[in-house]
Every structure is written in structure tokens, then in C-alpha cells.
XYZ file of C-alpha atoms in Angstrom:
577
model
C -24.869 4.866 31.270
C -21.640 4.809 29.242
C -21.650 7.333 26.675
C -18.330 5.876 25.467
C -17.962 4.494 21.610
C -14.560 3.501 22.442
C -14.543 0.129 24.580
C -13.759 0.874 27.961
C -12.747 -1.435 30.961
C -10.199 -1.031 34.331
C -8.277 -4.076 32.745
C -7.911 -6.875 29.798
C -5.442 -9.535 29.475
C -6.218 -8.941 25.867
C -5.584 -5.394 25.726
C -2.514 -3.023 26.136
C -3.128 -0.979 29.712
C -2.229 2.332 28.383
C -4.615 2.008 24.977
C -7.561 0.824 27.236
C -6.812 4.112 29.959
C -6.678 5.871 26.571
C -9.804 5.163 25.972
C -11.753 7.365 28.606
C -10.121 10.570 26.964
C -12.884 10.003 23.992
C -16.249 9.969 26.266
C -19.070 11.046 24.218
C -19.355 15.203 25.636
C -20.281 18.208 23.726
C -18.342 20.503 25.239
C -18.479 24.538 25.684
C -15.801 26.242 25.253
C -15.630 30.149 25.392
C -19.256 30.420 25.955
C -20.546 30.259 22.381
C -18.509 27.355 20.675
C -19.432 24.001 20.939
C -16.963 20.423 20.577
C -18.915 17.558 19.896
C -16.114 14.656 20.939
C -17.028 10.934 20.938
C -19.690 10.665 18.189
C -17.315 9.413 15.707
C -13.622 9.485 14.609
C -13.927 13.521 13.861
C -14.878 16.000 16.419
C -17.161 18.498 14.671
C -17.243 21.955 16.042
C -20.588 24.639 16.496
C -19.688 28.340 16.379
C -23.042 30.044 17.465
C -23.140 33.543 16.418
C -25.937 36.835 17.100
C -28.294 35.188 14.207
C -26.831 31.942 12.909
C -24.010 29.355 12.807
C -20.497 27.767 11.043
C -19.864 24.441 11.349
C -16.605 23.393 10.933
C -15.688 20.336 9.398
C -19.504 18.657 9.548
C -18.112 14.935 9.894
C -17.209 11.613 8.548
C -20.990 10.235 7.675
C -23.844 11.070 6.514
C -25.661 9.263 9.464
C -23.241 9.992 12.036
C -23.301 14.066 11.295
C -26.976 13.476 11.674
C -26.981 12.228 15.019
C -24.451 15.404 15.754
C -26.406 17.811 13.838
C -29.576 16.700 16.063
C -27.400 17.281 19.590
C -26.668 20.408 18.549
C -30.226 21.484 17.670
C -31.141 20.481 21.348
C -28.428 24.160 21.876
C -30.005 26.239 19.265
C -32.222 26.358 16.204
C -30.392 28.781 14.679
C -29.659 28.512 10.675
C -26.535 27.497 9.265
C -24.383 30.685 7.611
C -21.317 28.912 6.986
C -19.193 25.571 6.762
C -15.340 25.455 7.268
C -13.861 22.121 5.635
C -10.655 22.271 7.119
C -8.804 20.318 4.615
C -9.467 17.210 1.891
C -9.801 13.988 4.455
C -12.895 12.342 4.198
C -13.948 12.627 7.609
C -13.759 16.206 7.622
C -16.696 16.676 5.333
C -18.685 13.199 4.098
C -21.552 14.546 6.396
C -21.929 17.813 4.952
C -25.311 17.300 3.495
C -26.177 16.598 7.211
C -26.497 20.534 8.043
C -26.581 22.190 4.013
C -27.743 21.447 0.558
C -25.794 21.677 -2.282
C -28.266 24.374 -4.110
C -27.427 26.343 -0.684
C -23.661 26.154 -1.511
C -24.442 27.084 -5.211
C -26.779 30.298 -4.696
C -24.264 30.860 -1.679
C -27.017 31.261 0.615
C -24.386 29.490 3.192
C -20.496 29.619 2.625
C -18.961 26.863 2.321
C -15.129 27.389 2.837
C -12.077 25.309 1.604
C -8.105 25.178 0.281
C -8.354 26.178 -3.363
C -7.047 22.424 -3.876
C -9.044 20.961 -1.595
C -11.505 19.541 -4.663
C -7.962 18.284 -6.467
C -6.949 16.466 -3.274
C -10.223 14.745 -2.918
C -10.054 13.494 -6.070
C -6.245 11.923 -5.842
C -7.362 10.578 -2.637
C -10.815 8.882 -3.304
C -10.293 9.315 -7.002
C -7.404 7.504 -8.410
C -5.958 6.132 -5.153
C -9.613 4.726 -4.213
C -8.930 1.222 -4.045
C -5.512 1.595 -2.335
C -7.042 4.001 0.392
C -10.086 2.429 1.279
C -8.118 -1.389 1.723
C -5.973 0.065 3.699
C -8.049 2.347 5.989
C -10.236 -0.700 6.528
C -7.461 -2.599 7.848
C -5.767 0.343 10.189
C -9.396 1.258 11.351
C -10.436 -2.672 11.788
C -13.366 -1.641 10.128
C -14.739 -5.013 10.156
C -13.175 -6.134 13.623
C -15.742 -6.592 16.495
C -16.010 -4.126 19.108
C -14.272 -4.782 22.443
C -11.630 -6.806 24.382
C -10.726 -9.124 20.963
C -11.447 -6.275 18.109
C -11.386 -2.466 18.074
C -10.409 -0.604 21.412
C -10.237 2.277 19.895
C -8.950 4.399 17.285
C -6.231 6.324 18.931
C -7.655 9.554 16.964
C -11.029 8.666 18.447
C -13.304 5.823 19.533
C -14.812 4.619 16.153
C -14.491 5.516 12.750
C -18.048 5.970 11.571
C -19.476 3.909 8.048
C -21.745 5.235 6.393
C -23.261 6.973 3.274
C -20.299 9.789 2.045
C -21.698 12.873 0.369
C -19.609 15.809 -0.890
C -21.422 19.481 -0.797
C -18.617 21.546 -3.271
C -17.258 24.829 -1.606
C -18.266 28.104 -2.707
C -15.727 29.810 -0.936
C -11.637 29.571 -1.530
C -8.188 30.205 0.210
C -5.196 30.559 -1.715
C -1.850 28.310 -0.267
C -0.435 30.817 2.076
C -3.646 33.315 2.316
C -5.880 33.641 5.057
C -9.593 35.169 4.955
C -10.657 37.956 7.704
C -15.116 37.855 8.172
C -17.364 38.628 10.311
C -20.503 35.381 10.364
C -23.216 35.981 12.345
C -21.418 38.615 14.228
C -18.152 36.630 14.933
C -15.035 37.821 13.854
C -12.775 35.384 12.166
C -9.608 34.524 10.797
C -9.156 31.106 8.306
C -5.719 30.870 7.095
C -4.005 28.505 5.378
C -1.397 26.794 7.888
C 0.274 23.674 6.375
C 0.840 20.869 8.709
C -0.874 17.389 8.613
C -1.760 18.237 4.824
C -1.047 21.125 2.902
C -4.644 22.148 2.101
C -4.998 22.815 5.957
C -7.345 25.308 7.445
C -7.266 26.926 10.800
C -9.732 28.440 11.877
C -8.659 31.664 14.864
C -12.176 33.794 16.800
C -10.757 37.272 17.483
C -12.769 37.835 20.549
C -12.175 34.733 22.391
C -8.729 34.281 20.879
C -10.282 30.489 20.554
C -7.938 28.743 17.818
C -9.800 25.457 16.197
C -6.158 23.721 15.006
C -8.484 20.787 12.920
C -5.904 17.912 12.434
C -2.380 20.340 12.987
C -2.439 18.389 16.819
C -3.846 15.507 14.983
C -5.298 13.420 18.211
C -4.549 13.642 22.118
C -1.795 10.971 20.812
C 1.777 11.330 18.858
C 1.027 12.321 14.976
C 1.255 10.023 12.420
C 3.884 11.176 10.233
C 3.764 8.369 8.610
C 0.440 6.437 8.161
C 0.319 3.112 7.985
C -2.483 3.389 5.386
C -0.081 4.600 3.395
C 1.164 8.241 3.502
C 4.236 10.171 4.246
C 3.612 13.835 6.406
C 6.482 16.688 5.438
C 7.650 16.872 9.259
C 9.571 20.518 8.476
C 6.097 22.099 7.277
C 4.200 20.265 9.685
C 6.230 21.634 12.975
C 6.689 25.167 11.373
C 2.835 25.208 10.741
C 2.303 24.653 14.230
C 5.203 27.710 14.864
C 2.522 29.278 13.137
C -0.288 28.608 15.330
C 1.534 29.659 17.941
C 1.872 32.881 16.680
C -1.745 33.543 17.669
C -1.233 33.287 21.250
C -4.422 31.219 21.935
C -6.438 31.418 24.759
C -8.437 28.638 23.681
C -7.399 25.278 21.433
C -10.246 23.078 19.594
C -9.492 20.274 17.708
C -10.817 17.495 15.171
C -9.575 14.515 17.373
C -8.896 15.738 20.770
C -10.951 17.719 23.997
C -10.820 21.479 24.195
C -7.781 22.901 26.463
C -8.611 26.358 27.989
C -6.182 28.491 29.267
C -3.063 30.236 27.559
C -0.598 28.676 29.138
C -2.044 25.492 28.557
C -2.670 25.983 24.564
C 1.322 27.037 24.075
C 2.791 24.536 26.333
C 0.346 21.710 24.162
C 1.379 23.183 20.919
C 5.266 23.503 21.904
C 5.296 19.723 22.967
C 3.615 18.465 19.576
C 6.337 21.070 17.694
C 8.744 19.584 19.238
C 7.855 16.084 19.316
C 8.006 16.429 15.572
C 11.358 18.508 15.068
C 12.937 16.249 17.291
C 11.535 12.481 15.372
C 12.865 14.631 12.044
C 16.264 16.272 13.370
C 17.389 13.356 15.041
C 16.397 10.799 12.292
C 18.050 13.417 9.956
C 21.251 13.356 11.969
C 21.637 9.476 11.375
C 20.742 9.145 7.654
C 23.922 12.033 7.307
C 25.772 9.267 9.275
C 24.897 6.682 6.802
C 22.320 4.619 9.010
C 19.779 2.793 7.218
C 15.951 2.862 8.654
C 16.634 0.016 11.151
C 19.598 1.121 12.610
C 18.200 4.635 13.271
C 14.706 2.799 15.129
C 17.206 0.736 17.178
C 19.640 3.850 18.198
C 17.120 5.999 19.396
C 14.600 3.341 20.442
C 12.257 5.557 22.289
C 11.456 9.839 22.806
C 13.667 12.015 25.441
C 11.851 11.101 28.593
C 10.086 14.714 29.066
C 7.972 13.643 25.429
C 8.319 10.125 25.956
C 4.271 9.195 27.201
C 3.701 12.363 28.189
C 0.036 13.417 28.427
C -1.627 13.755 25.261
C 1.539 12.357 23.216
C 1.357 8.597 23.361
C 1.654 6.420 20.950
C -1.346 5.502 20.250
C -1.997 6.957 16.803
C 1.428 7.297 15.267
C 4.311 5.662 16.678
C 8.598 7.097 16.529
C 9.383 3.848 14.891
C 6.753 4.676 11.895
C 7.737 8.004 11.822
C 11.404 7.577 11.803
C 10.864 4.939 8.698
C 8.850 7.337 6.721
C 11.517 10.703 6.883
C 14.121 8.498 5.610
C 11.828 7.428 2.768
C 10.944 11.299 2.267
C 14.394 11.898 1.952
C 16.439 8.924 0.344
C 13.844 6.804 -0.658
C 13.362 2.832 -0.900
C 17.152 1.912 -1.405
C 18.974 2.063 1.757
C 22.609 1.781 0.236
C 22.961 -2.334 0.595
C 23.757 -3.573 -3.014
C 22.146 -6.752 -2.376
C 18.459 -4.840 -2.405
C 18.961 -3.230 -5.457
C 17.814 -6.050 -7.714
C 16.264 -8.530 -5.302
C 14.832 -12.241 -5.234
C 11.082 -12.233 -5.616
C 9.799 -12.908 -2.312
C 8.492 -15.919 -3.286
C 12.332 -16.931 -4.493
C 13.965 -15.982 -1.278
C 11.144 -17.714 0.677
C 11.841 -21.056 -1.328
C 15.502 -20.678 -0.723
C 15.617 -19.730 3.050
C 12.828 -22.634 4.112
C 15.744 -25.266 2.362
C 18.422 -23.677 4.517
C 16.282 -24.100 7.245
C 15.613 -27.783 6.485
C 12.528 -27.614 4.846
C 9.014 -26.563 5.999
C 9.311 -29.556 8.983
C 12.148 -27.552 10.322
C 10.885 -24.002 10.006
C 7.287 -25.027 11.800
C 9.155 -26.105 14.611
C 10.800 -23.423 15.357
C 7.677 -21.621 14.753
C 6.121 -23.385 17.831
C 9.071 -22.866 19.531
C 9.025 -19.491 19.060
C 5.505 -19.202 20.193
C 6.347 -21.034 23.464
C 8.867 -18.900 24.014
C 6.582 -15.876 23.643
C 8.280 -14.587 20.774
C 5.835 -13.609 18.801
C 7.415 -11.337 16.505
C 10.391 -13.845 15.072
C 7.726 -16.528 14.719
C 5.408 -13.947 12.768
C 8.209 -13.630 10.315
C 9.862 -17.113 10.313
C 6.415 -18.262 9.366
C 5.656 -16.091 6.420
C 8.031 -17.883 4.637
C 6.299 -20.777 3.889
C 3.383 -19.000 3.313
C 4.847 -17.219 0.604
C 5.848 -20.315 -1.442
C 2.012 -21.830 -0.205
C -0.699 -19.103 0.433
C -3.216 -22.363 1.479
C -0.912 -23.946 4.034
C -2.948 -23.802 6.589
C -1.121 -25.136 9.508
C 1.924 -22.344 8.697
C -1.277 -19.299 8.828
C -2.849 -20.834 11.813
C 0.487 -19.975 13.625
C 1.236 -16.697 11.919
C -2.327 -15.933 12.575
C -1.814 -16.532 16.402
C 1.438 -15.226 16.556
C -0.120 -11.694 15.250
C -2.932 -11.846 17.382
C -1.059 -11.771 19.904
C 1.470 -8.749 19.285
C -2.160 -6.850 18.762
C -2.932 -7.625 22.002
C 0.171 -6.647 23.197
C -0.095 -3.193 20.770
C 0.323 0.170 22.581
C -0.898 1.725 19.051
C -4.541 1.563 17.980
C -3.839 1.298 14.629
C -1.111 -1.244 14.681
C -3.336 -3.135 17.066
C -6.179 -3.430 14.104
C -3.792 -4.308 11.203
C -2.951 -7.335 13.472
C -6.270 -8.417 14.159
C -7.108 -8.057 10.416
C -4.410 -9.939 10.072
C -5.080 -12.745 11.745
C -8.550 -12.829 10.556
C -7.367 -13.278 7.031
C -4.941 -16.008 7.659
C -7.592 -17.903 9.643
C -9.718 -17.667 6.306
C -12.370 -16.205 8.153
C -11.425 -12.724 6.469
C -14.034 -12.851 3.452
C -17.210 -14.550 5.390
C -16.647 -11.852 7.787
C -16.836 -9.084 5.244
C -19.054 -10.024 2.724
C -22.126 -10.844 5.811
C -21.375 -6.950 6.017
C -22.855 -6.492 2.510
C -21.411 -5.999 -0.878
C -17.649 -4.414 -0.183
C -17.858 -5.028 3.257
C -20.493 -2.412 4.044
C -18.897 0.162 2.236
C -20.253 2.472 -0.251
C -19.356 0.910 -3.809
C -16.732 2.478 -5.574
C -19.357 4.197 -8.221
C -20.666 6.027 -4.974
C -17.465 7.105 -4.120
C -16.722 8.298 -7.370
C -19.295 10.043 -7.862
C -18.875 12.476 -5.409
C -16.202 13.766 -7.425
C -16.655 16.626 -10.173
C -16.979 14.964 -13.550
C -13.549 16.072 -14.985
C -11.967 14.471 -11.972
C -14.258 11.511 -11.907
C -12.476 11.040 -15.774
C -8.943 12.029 -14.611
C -9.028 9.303 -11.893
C -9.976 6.751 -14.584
C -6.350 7.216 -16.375
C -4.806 4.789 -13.701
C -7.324 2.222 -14.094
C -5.796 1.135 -18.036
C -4.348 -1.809 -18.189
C -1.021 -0.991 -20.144
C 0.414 -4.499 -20.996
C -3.259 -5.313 -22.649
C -3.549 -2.231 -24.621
C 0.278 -1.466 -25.329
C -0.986 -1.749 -29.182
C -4.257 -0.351 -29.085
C -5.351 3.253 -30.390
C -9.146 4.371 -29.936
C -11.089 6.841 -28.685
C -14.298 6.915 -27.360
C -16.739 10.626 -27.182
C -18.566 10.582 -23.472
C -21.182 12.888 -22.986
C -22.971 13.542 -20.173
C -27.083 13.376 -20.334
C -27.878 16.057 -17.956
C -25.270 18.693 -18.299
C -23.854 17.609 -21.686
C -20.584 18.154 -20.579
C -17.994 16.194 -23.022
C -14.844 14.388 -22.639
C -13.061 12.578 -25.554
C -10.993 9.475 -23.777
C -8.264 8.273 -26.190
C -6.345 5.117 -25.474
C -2.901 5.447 -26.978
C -0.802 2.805 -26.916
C -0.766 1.786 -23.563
C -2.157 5.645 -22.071
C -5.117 7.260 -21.828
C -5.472 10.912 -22.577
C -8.619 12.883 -21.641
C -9.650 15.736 -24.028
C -11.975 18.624 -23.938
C -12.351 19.325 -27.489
C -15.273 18.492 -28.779
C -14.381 18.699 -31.912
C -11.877 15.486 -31.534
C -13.144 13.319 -34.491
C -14.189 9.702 -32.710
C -14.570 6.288 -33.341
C -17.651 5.828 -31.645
C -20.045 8.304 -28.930
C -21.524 7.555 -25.960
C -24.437 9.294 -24.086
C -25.382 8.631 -20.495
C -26.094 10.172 -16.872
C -22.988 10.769 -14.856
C -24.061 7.995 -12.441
C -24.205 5.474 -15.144
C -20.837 6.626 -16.322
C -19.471 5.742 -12.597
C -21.343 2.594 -12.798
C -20.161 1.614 -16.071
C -16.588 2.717 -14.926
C -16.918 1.043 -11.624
C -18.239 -2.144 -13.226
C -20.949 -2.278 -11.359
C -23.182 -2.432 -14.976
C -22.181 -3.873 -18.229
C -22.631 -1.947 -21.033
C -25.110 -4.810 -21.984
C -27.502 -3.888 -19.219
C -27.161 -0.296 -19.452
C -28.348 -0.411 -22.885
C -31.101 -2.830 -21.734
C -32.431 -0.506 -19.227
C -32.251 2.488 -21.924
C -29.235 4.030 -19.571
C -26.881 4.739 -22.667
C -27.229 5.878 -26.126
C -24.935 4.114 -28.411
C -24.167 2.931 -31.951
C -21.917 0.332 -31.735
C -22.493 -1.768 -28.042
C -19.767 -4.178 -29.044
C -17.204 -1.555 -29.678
C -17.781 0.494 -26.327
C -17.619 -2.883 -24.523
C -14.383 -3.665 -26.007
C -13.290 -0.434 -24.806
C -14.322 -0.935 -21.800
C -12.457 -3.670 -21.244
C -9.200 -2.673 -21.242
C -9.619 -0.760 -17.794
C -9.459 -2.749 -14.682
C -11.715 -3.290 -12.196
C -11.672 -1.674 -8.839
C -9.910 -3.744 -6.410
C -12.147 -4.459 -3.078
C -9.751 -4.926 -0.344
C -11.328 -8.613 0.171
C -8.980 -9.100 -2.011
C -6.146 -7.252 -0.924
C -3.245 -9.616 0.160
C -1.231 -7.655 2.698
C -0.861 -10.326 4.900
C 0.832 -13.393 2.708
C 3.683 -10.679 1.577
């Protein structure tokens, strides 16, 4: 039987070699490492790990579903039925914690009858990411995961961090337990003596986790996969390379015997654990020094990806650094956007043609959309897939619905996934493709209402109520309520918390004064809030089903109203631009 999520095969004419060998590195195993911890690798995009003590146990980082954690929770119990003392959540990505309430309740977290350990700003960082930059971050995930590719030789390989990211129901359990940036916390849990310190790589918030006795060091997402980091996401995120390699000096500090990780199998031996954490250090000084060296020569992102074109040969695909995650050319773009930003010193990008403008005028200098399909074909015949991928976005630019121009952008992108080294890149491709082929929306609405994912007022939700509000600040539509001043009292049914929301001209500011004379009050649970904020009820209907208590419906409609809707990313269109 293949225990293998990831899609496995000796060889595919429609898959990259080394992705598909990459594949057998994410074989569904819990391993044992150091007698009494406990990897579980395969069951999803996040490894969770099983510390078993004298008289209970820490999870650390429970993983990315409720359902999936489940499934891992129930493996474990076939080890021990020993309770759960503590949870580590190693920092604020979702897949670190959305299972939680898989092992512990929240009432356990509030009595502290179990730890539950996190970054002082891990709750702040959750709610930038899923709060505020919801819509942004889930359309873009779903596209670098393929989330609603098929599995196998024409759809998801794998993930390059693991074999599958996991959907399902995400639910938050809040920590009891802090660590201040730079601090570390010494414990003894169940008899096993511990060190979590703060150790900022991947993210700031980050977590390690070091077992004194076993000198086993969990390093969570600080070696972020058996593949090179992504120090630049294609989701949409830049990684501080400096902090990230001198976090890992860090690491090595401890002198492990014994690495764990959230993406990658155990290594044992202490030889083994420095040489693995010197390579990914210096993978990542050397993509930053190097790409450093050519900005101070004046070389624009382009030129610096075509003078280094690939790693020093003794990094370059070297086991457990390949590019299957992040790649040198992403990384490379996203330093000198860290550092200098979006203008890269040619005058003629500082004040552009709309890309629809510049499409228009290059397709006449081609001779006109006749001309440009031809060499299109040609292109494709020639197997150059890339120049016909952007020779035919032109046309699509000036007409999204010519269909003959996406057909051949669609298989000219199909193929360069195929040919994709990089899981990730792979996906977007496919996604691609599936969108210009208009079979994009059918696809992912037979998945259910936004494509199988939670709805944005589950999301939401999750958060605490003053960041649920805070998030909301971005969703005003400034141009539509540049000359509109109200405000609006929101109280919440079961805790009576109260926030005063007061559109200003074109801002919203949230205030905790209750005292804040209003125009109008509204009283509700916090889920209706999220539903009323997520659009997923009218204010009509809430009042119908006796959900709100209000004075004036037609006001708080009106208000209402001047916030956008969440954007599903159906309806995102990365691939016409």
C-alpha cells in the first residue's frame, strides 16, 4: 500500500523528474526520534510533533485542519493515551495551529489546565494575515497550493513543503502562555526539560523549541522544507534573509544532536544537524550577499537573475536544498524589493502605460492581433513556451474573452508547469491555464461555496473581536465615502463588549469609548457581526431572524454599504495581467 499523499511514479512526461523523485521524501511515517518524540510526516502540509513525557504530552504546532489533526491526533493515540499538558504554536501560519481544537478545548486554555504557548504577537499576526489581508492570502495560497487542481500526473505533485495542503474546518484555541521577541522560556512538562526561545527566521514570531536531555532541537519552519526556503513567496511575502540566516546562527548555537521540523524528516546525529543547518545558513547569506553585491553595482532584478543564473555547485541541488519550494530567481527578486523597492532606476517605469495601453500599442507594432497569433503558434512549435506565454497576453489584455489568444496562453503555461522543477510554480501554471480555458469557475464552485473553503465570516471569526473590527478598516471603500461622516455603536450580545466605528471622510476609526455619542446602535452575537461584515447576511435578514437589535434598519444598511465585499479568488484575475 502507498502511504504517500504526494503523487508518486518512476516517471511522467508530464512531470519534472526531480519534483516527482521529490516526492518519496514525504511518505506518510510517524517517526521516533530520541526515544520519546514522535514526527508525524505525510499527513498533511505540516508535520506535527508528540513529546511524550513521565505523565503527559506537548504537542507542537497541532496542524493545518481541523480534520486532518484528527486523523494525526488518532495515530498518535495508537502510542499513548496519555493527556495533553501543553501546546507549542511555533509561530502565526495557519497550518501551524487551525487543528488545535483537535487535541484541547478552549476552556482548557482559559483555566490553563494545558499551556498553550506562543510569540506575544502571534494573536496580532494572525489577524494581519487572515484578518485584513484575508482575501489577498487565501487567492493566492489557492493558486500556489493548486488547491483546486486534481491530484496526479496533470494537477498537484506535490507541495514541495509537503505532499498536500490539507482543507478543512480552521479553528483557533488562544494561547495562555507568552514569549517576549528575544526571550526564551526554561520548564519542565511532564518531566521534560525544555527550552522555547524566540529565534527569528522564516517569521519573526518564531518559536524553537530545544529538549535538554536529548539535545533534540524542533527548528518548526527556520529549515522551512527538505527544499530551498522561500524567501520570497509567491503568495505574496518578502522573508528578511539577514534575520533569517542569523536565526539559524542561532540554532546552531545549541549544538543539536537531534533536528525536527514542520516540513521535513528527522536527521539524527550531530554532525548531521550542523552540517544541515550550515548549508540552509548559507544558502541564504549567499542568495542575499551576492544579490546585495549587484544592486551596489546598479543591476536591476533581471540582470542580477541572469548573472548569477544558478547556486555555487556545492548548494546547487544538493540534498535537501532543491528548488522545489522556493527558487534563487524568486528570492533574488524579492531582496532587491526589500531593499530598493518597485522602481528599478529606468525612467520610463516611473509613470507607465496602463497595461491595457501598452498592450494596444505593441499588438499594432506587431501588425495587429493576425500577426501576434502567429507568432504565438510559432512560438509554440518551436517549444518556446515562455515568449509565447507573454507575446500572447497582450491581446488578452486589450480582450479578456478572446478565446483563441487564452487557448494558446493556456497551453503555453501548461506546459512550462509541466516542465516546473518548483511545486509551487508548477500549480500557479496549472491554475493558470485552468482559468484561461474558462473552466476555472465550474471547477471551483462544484467544490462548494468559495471553492470549498471556509467562508470568510468563519475565518474571521477566529479572530479576537477587537481584531475582527481592526481588520474591517481596509474593507471601506474611500472614493464612495470620501464625504461621508457617521458612526455606528456595535455591541456584542454575549460579552457586551463595545466598539464605536466612525466613518470619517473616507477612514474608519474604531473606538473604545463607550461614551462616544452615536448616530445609531447596534446589538448582535459576534458571529452575526462576521456575517453581517462578511456579507454573508443582509441586515434585512438578520433582523428577520431576530439576529440584531436595531432602531433604524435603513440607516445601518446604508452603513453597511460603504464597505466592500470580500473578494473570493474566483474572481481574482492574476492571469489576464
Amino acid at each position: 500500500m502507498n502511504n504517500n499523499l504526494a503523487f508518486t511514479k518512476e516517471a511522467s512526461p508530464f512531470i519534472n523528474q526531480r519534483l516527482l523523485n521529490h516526492s518519496s521524501v514525504m511518505e506518510q511515517k510517524i517517526y521516533q526520534v530520541a526515544g520519546n518524540v514522535y514526527s508525524a510526516v505525510g499527513f498533511g502540509l505540516q508535520n506535527p510533533l508528540m513529546i511524550e513525557g513521565d505523565d503527559g504530552l506537548i504537542i507542537v504546532d497541532p496542524g493545518e485542519s481541523l480534520e486532518s489533526s484528527i486523523h494525526i491526533h488518532n495515530e498518535f493515540r495508537k502510542i499513548t493515551n496519555k493527556p495533553v499538558k501543553a501546546v507549542i504554536i511555533t509561530h502565526f501560519h495557519p497550518d501551524h495551529w487551525g487543528g488545535t481544537k483537535a487535541y484541547i478545548t478552549q476552556e482548557q486554555s482559559d483555566s490553563k489546565e494545558v499551556l498553550v504557548i506562543a510569540h506575544e504577537s502571534f494573536m496580532k499576526n494572525v489577524s494581519s494575515s487572515n484578518g485584513q489581508l484575508a482575501d489577498i492570502r487565501m487567492g493566492r495560497a489557492i493558486w500556489m497550493y493548486g488547491s483546486i487542481l486534481p491530484n496526479g500526473e496533470q494537477g498537484v505533485v506535490n507541495e514541495g513543503a509537503g505532499p498536500l495542503l490539507q482543507k478543512g474546518t480552521i479553528q483557533m484555541v488562544t494561547p495562555n502562555t507568552t514569549i517576549k521577541s528575544g526571550g526564551s522560556l526554561e520548564l519542565t512538562i511532564a518531566g521534560i526539560n525544555m527550552e522555547i526561545f524566540n529565534c527569528p527566521t522564516e517569521t519573526d514570531d518564531h518559536l524553537l523549541v530545544f529538549l535538554k536531555d536529548s539535545k533534540l532541537l524542533h527548528v518548526a519552519d527556520a529549515i522551512q522544507a527538505e527544499a530551498y526556503p522561500n524567501l520570497y513567496t509567491i503568495r505574496g511575502q518578502n522573508r528578511d534573509a539577514v534575520v533569517w540566516y542569523r536565526g539559524l546562527d542561532k540554532a546552531r548555537s545549541y549544538a543539536p544532536h537531534y533536528l525536527t521540523g514542520a516540513h521535513m524528516r528527522p536527521v539524527s546525529g550531530k554532525q548531521e544537524c550542523m552540517q544541515l543547518l550550515t548549508d540552509y545558513r548559507d544558502i541564504i547569506q549567499y542568495t542575499h550577499d551576492q544579490t546585495v553585491r549587484l544592486i551596489n553595482h546598479g543591476l536591476t532584478p533581471d540582470m542580477i537573475v541572469d548573472a548569477l543564473k544558478q547556486l555555487p555547485p556545492h548548494l546547487y541541488h544538493k540534498d535537501r536544498l532543491g528548488e522545489f519550494y522556493g527558487t534563487f530567481s524568486q528570492a533574488i527578486r524579492g531582496i532587491y524589493d526589500t531593499y530598493i523597492g518597485w522602481f528599478d532606476g529606468n525612467p520610463a517605469n516611473l509613470n507607465k502605460l496602463s497595461p491595457k495601453e501598452e498592450a494596444i500599442k505593441m499588438v499594432a507594432m506587431m501588425g495587429g492581433r493576425e500577426a501576434v497569433l502567429k507568432a504565438c503558434q510559432e512560438a509554440l512549435d518551436k517549444k518556446e513556451y515562455q515568449w509565447c506565454a507573454q507575446l500572447a497576453t497582450y491581446p488578452i489584455r486589450i480582450k479578456r474573452d478572446d478565446m483563441e489568444m487564452r487557448l494558446i496562453k493556456a497551453k503555453a503555461v501548461r506546459y512550462l508547469g509541466y516542465q516546473a522543477e518548483n511545486a509551487t510554480w508548477r500549480n500557479w501554471y496549472l491554475t493558470c491555464a485552468l482559468q484561461l480555458e474558462g473552466a476555472f469557475d465550474a471547477i471551483a464552485k462544484q467544490a462548494g461555496p468559495n471553492g470549498g473553503f471556509p467562508s470568510f465570516s468563519k475565518t474571521i471569526i477566529e479572530l479576537p473581536t477587537e481584531y475582527m473590527f481592526e481588520s474591517y478598516k481596509t474593507k471601506l471603500n474611500g472614493p464612495e465615502s470620501e464625504n461621508v461622516h457617521a458612526s455606528l455603536k456595535c455591541i456584542i450580545d454575549e460579552t457586551r463588549e463595545t466598539l464605536i466605528l466612525e466613518i470619517r471622510k473616507g477612514v474608519l476609526e474604531i473606538h473604545h469609548n463607550s461614551d462616544f455619542t452615536c448616530d445609531e446602535t447596534i446589538i448582535a452575537s459576534k458571529e452575526t457581526f462576521a456575517e453581517i461584515m462578511a456579507k454573508d447576511i443582509t441586515i434585512h435578514d438578520a433582523i428577520k431572524q431576530d439576529r440584531v437589535i436595531v432602531t433604524t434598519p435603513h440607516y445601518i444598511e446604508e452603513f453597511f454599504n460603504y464597505f466592500d465585499n470580500y473578494t473570493s479568488f474566483i474572481h481574482m484575475p492574476f492571469t489576464f495581467e
